[in-house]
Amino acid sequence: SNVSLCCTKTVCNGCALAAHQRGMLGRCPFCRTPLADDDDESCLAMAQKRVNKGDAEAIDFLGGAYYGGELGLVKNVPRAIELWMEAAELGSVNAHS
């Protein structure tokens, strides 16, 4: 399964395959939003848009990006922990693990 950055919903591989078979190429199987380009800048912009709306799963995702130094971000473990704490307070179960 994968997390779609547009809506931060977890989409299982079966649903992704079914959407692909229906011709929904380049769109999120859940919300139908066009997918971000595969570059770091587009992914970060889409995630940041959800973070700005207070989306707990997006905040958790951004914490993971800071922790691993991904999406062009400089590795920053203290910032990752702050984001994970905020995501947990907003109800993200994943932020606890």
Short mmCIF file of C-alpha atoms in Angstrom, two decimals, residues 3-9 43-66 71 73 83-84 86-87 90 92 94-95:
data_model
loop_
_atom_site.label_atom_id
_atom_site.label_comp_id
_atom_site.label_asym_id
_atom_site.label_seq_id
_atom_site.Cartn_x
_atom_site.Cartn_y
_atom_site.Cartn_z
CA VAL A 3 0.00 6.94 0.94
CA SER A 4 -1.33 9.39 -1.63
CA LEU A 5 0.08 12.82 -0.87
CA CYS A 6 -2.92 14.60 -2.37
CA CYS A 7 -5.39 13.33 0.23
CA THR A 8 -3.02 11.40 2.57
CA LYS A 9 -5.19 8.30 2.28
CA CYS A 43 5.99 15.75 -3.64
CA LEU A 44 7.14 18.16 -0.95
CA ALA A 45 4.81 20.89 -2.23
CA MET A 46 1.83 18.53 -2.21
CA ALA A 47 2.66 17.29 1.30
CA GLN A 48 3.18 20.85 2.56
CA LYS A 49 -0.24 21.83 1.21
CA ARG A 50 -1.84 19.11 3.35
CA VAL A 51 0.33 20.03 6.36
CA ASN A 52 -0.88 23.64 6.12
CA LYS A 53 -4.45 22.33 6.39
CA GLY A 54 -3.60 20.52 9.64
CA ASP A 55 -3.69 16.99 8.19
CA ALA A 56 -2.23 14.66 10.84
CA GLU A 57 -1.08 12.03 8.34
CA ALA A 58 0.67 14.64 6.19
CA ILE A 59 2.42 16.01 9.26
CA ASP A 60 3.53 12.47 10.13
CA PHE A 61 4.77 11.99 6.54
CA LEU A 62 6.74 15.26 6.68
CA GLY A 63 8.26 14.16 9.99
CA GLY A 64 9.50 11.00 8.29
CA ALA A 65 10.96 13.07 5.46
CA TYR A 66 12.89 15.23 7.94
CA LEU A 71 12.44 15.01 -0.51
CA LEU A 73 15.13 18.23 3.07
CA LEU A 83 6.22 17.02 13.73
CA TRP A 84 5.51 13.50 14.98
CA GLU A 86 2.04 17.34 16.56
CA ALA A 87 0.69 14.56 14.32
CA LEU A 90 -3.96 15.53 15.98
CA SER A 92 -2.25 10.12 13.74
CA ASN A 94 1.26 6.17 12.69
CA ALA A 95 3.03 9.00 14.51
#
